[in-house]
CSV table of C-alpha atoms in Angstrom, one decimal:
chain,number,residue,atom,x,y,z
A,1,UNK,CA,183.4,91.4,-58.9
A,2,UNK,CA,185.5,91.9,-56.0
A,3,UNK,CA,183.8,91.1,-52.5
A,4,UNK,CA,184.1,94.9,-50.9
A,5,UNK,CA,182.4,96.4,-54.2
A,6,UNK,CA,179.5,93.2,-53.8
A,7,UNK,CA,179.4,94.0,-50.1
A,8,UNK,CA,178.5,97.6,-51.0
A,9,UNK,CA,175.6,96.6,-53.2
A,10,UNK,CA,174.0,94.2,-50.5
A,11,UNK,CA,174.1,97.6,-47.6
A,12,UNK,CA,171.9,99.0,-51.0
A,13,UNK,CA,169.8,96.4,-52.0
A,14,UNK,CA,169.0,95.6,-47.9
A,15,UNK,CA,168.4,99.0,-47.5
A,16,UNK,CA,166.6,100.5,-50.6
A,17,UNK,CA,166.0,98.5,-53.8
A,18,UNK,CA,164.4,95.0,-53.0
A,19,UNK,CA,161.0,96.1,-53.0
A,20,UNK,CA,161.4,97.1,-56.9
A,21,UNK,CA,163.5,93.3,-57.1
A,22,UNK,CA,160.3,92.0,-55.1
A,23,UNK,CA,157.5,93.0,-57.5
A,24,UNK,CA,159.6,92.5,-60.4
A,25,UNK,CA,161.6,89.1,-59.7
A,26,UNK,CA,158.2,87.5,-58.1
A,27,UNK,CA,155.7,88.5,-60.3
A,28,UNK,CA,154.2,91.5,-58.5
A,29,UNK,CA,151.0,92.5,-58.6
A,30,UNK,CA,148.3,91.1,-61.2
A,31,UNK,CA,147.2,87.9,-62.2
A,32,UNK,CA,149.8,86.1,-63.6
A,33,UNK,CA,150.0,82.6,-64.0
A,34,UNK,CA,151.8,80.3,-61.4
A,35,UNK,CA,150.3,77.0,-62.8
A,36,UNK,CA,152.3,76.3,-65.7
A,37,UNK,CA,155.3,74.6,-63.9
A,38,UNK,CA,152.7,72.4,-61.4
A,39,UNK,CA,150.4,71.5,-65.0
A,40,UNK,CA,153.4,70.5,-66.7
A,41,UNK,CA,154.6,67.8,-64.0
A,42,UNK,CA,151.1,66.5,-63.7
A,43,UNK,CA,151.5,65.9,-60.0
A,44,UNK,CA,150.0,68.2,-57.7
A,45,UNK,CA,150.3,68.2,-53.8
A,46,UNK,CA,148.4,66.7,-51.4
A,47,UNK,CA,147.8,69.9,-49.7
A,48,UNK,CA,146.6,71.4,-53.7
A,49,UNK,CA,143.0,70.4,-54.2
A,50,UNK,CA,140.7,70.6,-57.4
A,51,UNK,CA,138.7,74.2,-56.7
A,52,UNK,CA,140.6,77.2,-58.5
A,53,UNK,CA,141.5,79.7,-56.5
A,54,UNK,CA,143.8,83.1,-56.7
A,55,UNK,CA,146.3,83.9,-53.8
A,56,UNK,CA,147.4,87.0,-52.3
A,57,UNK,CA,150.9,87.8,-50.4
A,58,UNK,CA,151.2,91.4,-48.2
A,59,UNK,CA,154.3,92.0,-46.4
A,60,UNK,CA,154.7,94.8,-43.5
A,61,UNK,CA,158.1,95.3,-44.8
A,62,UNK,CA,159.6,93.7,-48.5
A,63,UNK,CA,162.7,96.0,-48.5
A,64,UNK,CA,165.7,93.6,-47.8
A,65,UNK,CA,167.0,90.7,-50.1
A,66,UNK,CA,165.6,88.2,-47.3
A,67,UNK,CA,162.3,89.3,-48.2
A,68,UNK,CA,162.7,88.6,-51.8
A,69,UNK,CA,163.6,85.3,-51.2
A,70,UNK,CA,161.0,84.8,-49.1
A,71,UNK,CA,158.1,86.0,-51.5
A,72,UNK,CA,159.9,84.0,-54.3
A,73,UNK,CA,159.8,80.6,-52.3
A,74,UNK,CA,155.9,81.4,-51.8
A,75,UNK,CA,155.3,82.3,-55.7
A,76,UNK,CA,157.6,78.6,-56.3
A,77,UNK,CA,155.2,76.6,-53.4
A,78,UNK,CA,152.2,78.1,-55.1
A,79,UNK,CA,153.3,76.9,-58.6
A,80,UNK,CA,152.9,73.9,-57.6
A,81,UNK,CA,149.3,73.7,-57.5
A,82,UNK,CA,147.4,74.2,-60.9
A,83,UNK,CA,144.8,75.3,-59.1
A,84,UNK,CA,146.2,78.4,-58.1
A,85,UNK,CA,145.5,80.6,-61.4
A,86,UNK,CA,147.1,84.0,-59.9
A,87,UNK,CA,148.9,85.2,-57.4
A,88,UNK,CA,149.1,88.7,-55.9
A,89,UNK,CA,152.1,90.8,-53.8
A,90,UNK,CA,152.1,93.8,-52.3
A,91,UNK,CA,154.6,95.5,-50.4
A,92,UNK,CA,153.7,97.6,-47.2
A,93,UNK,CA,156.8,99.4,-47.4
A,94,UNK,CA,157.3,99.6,-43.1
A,95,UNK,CA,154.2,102.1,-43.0
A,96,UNK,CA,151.3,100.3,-41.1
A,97,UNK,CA,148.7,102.0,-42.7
A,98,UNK,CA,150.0,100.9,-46.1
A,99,UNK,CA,149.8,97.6,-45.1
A,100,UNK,CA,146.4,97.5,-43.6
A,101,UNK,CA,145.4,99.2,-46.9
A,102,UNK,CA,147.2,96.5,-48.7
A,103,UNK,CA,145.3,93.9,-47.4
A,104,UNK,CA,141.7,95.8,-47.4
A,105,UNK,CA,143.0,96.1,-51.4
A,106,UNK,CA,143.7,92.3,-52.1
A,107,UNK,CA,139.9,91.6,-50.4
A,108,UNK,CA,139.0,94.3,-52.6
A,109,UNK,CA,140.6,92.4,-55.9
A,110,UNK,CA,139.1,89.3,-54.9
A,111,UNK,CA,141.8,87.0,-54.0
A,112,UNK,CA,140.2,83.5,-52.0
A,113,UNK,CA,143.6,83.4,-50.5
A,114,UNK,CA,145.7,85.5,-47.8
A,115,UNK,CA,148.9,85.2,-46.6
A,116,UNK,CA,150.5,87.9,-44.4
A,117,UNK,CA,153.6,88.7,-42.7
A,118,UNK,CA,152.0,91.4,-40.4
A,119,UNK,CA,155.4,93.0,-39.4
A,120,UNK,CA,152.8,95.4,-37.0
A,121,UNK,CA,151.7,93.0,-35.4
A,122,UNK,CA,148.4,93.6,-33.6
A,123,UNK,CA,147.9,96.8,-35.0
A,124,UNK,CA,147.0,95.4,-38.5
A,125,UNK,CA,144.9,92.6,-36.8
A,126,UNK,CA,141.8,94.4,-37.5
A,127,UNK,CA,142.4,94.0,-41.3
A,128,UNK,CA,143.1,90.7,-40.9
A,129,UNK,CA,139.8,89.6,-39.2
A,130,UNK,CA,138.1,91.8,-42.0
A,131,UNK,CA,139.4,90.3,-44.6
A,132,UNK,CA,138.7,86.8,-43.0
A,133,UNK,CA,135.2,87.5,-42.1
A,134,UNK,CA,134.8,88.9,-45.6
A,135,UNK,CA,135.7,84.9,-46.4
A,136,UNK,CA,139.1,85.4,-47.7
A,137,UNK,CA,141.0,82.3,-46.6
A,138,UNK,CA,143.4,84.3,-44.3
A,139,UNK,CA,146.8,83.0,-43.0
A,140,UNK,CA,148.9,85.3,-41.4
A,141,UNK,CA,152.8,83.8,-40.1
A,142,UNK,CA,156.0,84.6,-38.7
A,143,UNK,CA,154.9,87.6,-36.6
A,144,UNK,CA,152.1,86.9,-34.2
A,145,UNK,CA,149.5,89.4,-34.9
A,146,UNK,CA,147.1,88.0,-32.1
A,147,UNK,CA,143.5,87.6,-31.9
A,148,UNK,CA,142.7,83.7,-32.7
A,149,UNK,CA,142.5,81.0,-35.0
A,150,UNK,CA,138.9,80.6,-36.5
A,151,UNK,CA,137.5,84.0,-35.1
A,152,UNK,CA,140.3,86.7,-36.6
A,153,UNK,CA,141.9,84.4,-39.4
A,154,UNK,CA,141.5,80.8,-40.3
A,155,UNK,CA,145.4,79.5,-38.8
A,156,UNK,CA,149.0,81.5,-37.7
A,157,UNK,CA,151.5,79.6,-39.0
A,158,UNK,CA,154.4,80.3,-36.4
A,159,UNK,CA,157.8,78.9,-35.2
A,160,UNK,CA,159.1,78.6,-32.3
A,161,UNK,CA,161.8,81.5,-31.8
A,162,UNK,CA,162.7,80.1,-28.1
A,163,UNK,CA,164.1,77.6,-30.1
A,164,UNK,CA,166.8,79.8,-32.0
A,165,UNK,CA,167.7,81.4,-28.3
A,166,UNK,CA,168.3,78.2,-27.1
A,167,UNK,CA,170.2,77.1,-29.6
A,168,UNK,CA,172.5,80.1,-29.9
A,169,UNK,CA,172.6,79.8,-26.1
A,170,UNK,CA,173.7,76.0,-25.9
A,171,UNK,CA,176.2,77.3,-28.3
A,172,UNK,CA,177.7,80.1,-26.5
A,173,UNK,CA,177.7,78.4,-23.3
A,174,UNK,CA,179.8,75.7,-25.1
A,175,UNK,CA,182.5,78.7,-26.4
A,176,UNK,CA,182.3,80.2,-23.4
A,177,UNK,CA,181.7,78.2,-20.4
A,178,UNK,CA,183.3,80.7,-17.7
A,179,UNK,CA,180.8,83.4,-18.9
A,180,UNK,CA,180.6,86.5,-21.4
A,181,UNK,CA,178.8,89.8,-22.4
A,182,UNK,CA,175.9,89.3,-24.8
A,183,UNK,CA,174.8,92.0,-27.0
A,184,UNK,CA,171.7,91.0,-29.0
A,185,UNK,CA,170.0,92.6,-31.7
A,186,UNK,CA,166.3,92.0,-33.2
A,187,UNK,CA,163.9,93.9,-35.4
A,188,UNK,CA,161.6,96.7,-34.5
A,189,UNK,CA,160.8,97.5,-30.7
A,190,UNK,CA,158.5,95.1,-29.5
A,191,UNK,CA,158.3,92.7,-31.7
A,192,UNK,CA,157.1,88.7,-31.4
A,193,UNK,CA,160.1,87.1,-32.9
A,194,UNK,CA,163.1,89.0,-30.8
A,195,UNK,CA,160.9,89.2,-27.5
A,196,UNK,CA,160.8,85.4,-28.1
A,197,UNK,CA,164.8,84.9,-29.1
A,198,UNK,CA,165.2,86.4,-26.0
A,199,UNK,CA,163.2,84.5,-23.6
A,200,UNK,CA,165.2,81.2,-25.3
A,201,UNK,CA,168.7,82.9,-24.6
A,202,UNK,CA,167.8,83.8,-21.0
A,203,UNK,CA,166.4,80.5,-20.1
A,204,UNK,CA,169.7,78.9,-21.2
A,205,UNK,CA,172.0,81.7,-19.9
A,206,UNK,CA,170.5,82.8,-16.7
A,207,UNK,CA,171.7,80.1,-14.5
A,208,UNK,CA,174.8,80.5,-12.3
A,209,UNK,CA,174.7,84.2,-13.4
A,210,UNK,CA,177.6,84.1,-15.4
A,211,UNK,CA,176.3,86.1,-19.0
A,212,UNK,CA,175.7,89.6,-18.9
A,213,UNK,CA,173.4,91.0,-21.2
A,214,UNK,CA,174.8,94.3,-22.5
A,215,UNK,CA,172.7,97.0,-24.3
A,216,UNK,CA,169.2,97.6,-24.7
A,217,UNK,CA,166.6,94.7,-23.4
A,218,UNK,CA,165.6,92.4,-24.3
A,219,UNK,CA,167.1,93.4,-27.0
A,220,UNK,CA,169.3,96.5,-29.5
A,221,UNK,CA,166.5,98.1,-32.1
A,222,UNK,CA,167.6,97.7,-35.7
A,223,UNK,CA,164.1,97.7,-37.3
A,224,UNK,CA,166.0,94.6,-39.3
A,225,UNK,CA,167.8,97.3,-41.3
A,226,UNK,CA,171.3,97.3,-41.9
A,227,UNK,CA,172.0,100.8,-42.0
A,228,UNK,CA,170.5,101.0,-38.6
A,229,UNK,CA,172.1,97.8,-37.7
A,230,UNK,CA,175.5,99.6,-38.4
A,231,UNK,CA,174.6,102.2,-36.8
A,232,UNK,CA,173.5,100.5,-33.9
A,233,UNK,CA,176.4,97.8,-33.1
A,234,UNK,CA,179.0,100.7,-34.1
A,235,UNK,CA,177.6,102.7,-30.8
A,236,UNK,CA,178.0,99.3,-29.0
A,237,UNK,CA,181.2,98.7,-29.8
A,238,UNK,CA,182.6,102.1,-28.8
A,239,UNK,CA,180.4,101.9,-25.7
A,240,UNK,CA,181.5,98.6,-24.5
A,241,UNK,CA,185.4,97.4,-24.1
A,242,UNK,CA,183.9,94.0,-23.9
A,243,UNK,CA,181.4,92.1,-26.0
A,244,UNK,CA,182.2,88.3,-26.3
A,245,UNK,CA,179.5,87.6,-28.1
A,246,UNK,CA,176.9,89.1,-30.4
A,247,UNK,CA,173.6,87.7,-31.2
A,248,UNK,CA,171.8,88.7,-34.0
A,249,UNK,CA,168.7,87.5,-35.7
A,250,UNK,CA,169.4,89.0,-39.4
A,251,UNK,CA,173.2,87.8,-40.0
A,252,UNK,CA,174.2,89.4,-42.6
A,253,UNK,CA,172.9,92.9,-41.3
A,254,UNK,CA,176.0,93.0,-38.8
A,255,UNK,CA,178.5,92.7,-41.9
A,256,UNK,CA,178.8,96.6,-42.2
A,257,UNK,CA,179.9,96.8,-38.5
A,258,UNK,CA,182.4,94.4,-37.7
A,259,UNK,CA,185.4,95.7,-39.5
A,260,UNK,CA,185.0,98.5,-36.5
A,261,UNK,CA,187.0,96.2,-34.1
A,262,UNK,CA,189.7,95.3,-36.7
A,263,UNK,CA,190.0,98.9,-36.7
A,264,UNK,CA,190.0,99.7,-33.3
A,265,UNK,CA,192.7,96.7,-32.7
A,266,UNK,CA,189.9,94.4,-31.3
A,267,UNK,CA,189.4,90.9,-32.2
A,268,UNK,CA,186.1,90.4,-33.9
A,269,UNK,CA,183.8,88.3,-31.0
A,270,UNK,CA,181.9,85.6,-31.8
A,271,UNK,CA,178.5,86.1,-33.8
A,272,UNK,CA,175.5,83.9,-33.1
A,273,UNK,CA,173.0,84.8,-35.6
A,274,UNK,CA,170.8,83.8,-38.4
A,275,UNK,CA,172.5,82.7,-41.9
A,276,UNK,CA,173.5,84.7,-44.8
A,277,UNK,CA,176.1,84.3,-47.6
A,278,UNK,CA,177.9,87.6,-47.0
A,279,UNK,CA,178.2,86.2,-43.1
A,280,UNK,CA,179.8,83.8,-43.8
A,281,UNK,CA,182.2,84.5,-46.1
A,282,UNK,CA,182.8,87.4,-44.1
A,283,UNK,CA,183.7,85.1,-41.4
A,284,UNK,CA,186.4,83.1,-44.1
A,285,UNK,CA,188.0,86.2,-44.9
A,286,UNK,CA,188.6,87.8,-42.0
A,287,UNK,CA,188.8,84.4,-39.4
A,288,UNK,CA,192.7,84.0,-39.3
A,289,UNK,CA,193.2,87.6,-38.0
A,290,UNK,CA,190.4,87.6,-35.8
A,291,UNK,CA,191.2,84.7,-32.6
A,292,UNK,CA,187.2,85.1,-31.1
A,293,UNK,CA,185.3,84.9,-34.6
A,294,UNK,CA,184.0,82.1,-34.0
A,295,UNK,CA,180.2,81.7,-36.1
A,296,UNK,CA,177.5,80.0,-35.3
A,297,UNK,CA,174.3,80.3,-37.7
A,298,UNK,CA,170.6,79.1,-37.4
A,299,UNK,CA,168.4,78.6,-40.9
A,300,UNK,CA,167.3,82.2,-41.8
A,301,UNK,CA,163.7,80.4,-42.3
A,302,UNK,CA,162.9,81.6,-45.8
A,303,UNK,CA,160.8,79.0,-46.6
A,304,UNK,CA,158.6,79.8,-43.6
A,305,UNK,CA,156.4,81.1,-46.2
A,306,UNK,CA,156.1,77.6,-47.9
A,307,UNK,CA,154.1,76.6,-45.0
A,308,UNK,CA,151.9,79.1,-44.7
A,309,UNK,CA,151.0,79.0,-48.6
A,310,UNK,CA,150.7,75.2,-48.5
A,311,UNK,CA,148.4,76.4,-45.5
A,312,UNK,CA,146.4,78.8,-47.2
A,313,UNK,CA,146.2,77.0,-51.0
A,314,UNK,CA,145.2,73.9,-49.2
A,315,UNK,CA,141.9,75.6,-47.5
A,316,UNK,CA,141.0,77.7,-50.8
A,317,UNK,CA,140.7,74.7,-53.1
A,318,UNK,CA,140.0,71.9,-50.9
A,319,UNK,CA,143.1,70.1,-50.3
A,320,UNK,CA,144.7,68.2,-47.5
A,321,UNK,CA,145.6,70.8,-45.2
A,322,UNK,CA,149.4,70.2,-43.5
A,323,UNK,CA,149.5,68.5,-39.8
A,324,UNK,CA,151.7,70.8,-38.4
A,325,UNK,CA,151.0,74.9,-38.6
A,326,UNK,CA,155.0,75.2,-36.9
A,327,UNK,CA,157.6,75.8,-38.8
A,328,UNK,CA,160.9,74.3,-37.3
A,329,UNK,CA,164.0,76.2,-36.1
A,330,UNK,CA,167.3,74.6,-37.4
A,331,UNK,CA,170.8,74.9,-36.6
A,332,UNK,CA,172.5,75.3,-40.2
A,333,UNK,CA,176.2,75.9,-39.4
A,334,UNK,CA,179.6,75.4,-36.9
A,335,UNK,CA,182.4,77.0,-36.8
A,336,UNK,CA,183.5,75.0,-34.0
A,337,UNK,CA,182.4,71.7,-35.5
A,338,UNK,CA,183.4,69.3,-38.8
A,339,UNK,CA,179.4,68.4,-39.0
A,340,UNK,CA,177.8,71.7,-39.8
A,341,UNK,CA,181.0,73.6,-41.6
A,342,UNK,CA,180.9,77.3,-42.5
A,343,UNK,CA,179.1,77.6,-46.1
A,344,UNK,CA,180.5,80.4,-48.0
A,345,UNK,CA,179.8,80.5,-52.0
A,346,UNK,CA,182.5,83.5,-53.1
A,347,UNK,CA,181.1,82.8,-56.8
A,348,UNK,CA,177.3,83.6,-55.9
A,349,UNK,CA,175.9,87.4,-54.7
A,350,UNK,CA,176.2,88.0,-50.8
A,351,UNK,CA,172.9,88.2,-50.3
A,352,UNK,CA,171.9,84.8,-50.9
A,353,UNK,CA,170.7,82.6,-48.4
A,354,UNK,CA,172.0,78.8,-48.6
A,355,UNK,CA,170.1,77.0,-46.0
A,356,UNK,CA,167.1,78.2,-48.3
A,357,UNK,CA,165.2,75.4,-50.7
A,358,UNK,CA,165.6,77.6,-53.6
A,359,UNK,CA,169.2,77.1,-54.1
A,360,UNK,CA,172.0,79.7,-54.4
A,361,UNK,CA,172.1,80.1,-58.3
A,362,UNK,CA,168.2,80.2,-58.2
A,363,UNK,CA,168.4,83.4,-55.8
A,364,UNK,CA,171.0,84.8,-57.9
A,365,UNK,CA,168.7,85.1,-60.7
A,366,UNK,CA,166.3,87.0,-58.8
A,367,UNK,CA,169.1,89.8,-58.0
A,368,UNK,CA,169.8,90.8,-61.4
């Protein structure tokens, strides 16, 4: 398939159709058994002990391909314990109530175990804490949802966002040491993970005043959704002559976009963001006609869930529960340097993520 048509069907799957993918590709809802594969090796983890236990996965938001991953690489961690005999998904859908509902309803089924991606933040912490003080193991990550740690839920299993600010800043001081226009873009208003990207980026690129951050702040809205994201940095780029450098926390959202300065007689600026197949492939196609694409990725993080299961499982059946509750920011590729090359795979779908555990050809499976 041609990449333009494959492009196409990532702006649809991002936008629409992963949440049917979701359910179907990692098992849904019900009980279905994710012991088989950790039985048949005979060698469970430290972090799976002997009690039995079923565990449940919410999500604010499961309607882009990076969420699919994401709740696939949770289903795979929890396979690995035998003593996980079920694990549960549901999909809030972006509506908040849904999502409280969604965890009220996997207390309700009886799951011992709870991992959430509270993409509202504080607004579905009162769920959380029920569902905690109901005695539901409860492990809520990515998205800080306050309250605290053995009052509202038993651990948040973060990462440090300033990190991915600073390293996109260290970065874009490097390609641009006499200064630049930054235009970032995060999720919905507000939230943890942009508010903290940002913080990173300005404690790197404040100094000397040289940087401009362009646009709204801290950062541009895009909900995380490409279509908005399109919409979004095409009002940027007609509103500003100059941007030398976009910054973008969900890669592969910008992809839509960027053939706007090709057709406006612009050179394509350099992109800072998180990883993504269709990024960076984009960036090999279009790099020798574009003199400023220069890319610079940082590990999309979808096996931040992989924590926060091992996290969760390890609690609910008595096993060894991990040292650290942070998961760690990495820098995954270079343009402007031989040890982290660009990773393109034209032979797999775009939206695949290849700094992921689950490799490329695994995720491909998961997208038909």
């Amino acid at each position: 398939m041609i990449r333009s048509a494959r492009r196409a069907r990532l702006v649809a799957l991002l936008g629409a159709g992963a949440v049917g993918l979701a359910l179907a590709g990692c098992g849904g809802s019900g009980n279905a058994d994710t012991s088989t594969n950790a039985a048949a090796a005979g060698d469970a983890p430290s972090w799976c002990g002997s009690k039995k236990a079923v565990l449940g996965m919410t999500d604010g938001f499961g309607g882009n391909s990076w969420r699919l991953v994401t709740t696939a690489a949770a289903k795979a961690e929890a396979a690995k314990c035998p003593s996980i005999t079920g694990f549960e998904y549901a999909d809030g859908q972006g509506d908040t109530q849904k999502a409280i509902a969604d965890i009220q309803g996997m207390v309700a089924k009886g799951v011992n175990a709870l991992v959430v991606f509270p993409d509202a933040g504080e607004a579905v912490l009162p769920a959380i804490r029920s569902a905690y003080k109901a005695g539901v193991v409860t492990v809520p990550y990515r998205v800080d949802p306050g309250g605290k740690a053995g009052e509202d839920y038993d651990v948040f299993v973060d990462t440090n966002f300033a990190d991915a600010g600073k390293n996109w800043g260290d970065w874009i001081k490097k390609i641009l040491p006499d200064g630049g226009n930054v235009l970032f873009l995060s999720g919905p208003p507000g939230n943890s993970q942009g508010r903290k990207e940002a913080e990173g980026l300005h404690s790197v690129l404040d100094a000397g005043g040289k940087y401009k951050f362009i646009g709204e702040q801290p950062f541009e809205v895009t909900n995380w959704d490409p279509a908005e994201t399109q919409k979004v940095l095409t009002a940027a780029i007609s509103q500003n002559a100059d941007i030398d450098v976009i910054v973008s926390d969900f890669g592969p959202s910008l992809v839509g976009a960027l053939p706007v300065f090709e057709q406006s007689g612009r050179s394509i600026p350099a992109i800072a963001a998180s990883d993504g197949n269709v990024l960076s492939c984009f960036w090999q196609d279009h790099k020798a006609k574009n003199p400023d694409f220069k890319l610079f990725t940082v590990s999309t993080q979808n096996d931040h869930s992989r924590l926060a299961v091992q996290h969760a499982v390890a609690r609910a059946t008595g096993g060894e529960v991990p040292a650290s509750s942070t998961f760690p920011s990495v820098v995954f590729e270079d343009s402007t340097s031989k040890d982290k090359p660009v990773q393109c795979k034209p032979n797999l779908p775009d939206d695949v993520y290849l700094s992921a555990e689950m490799t490329g050809e695994e995720q491909a499976k998961l997208l038909k």
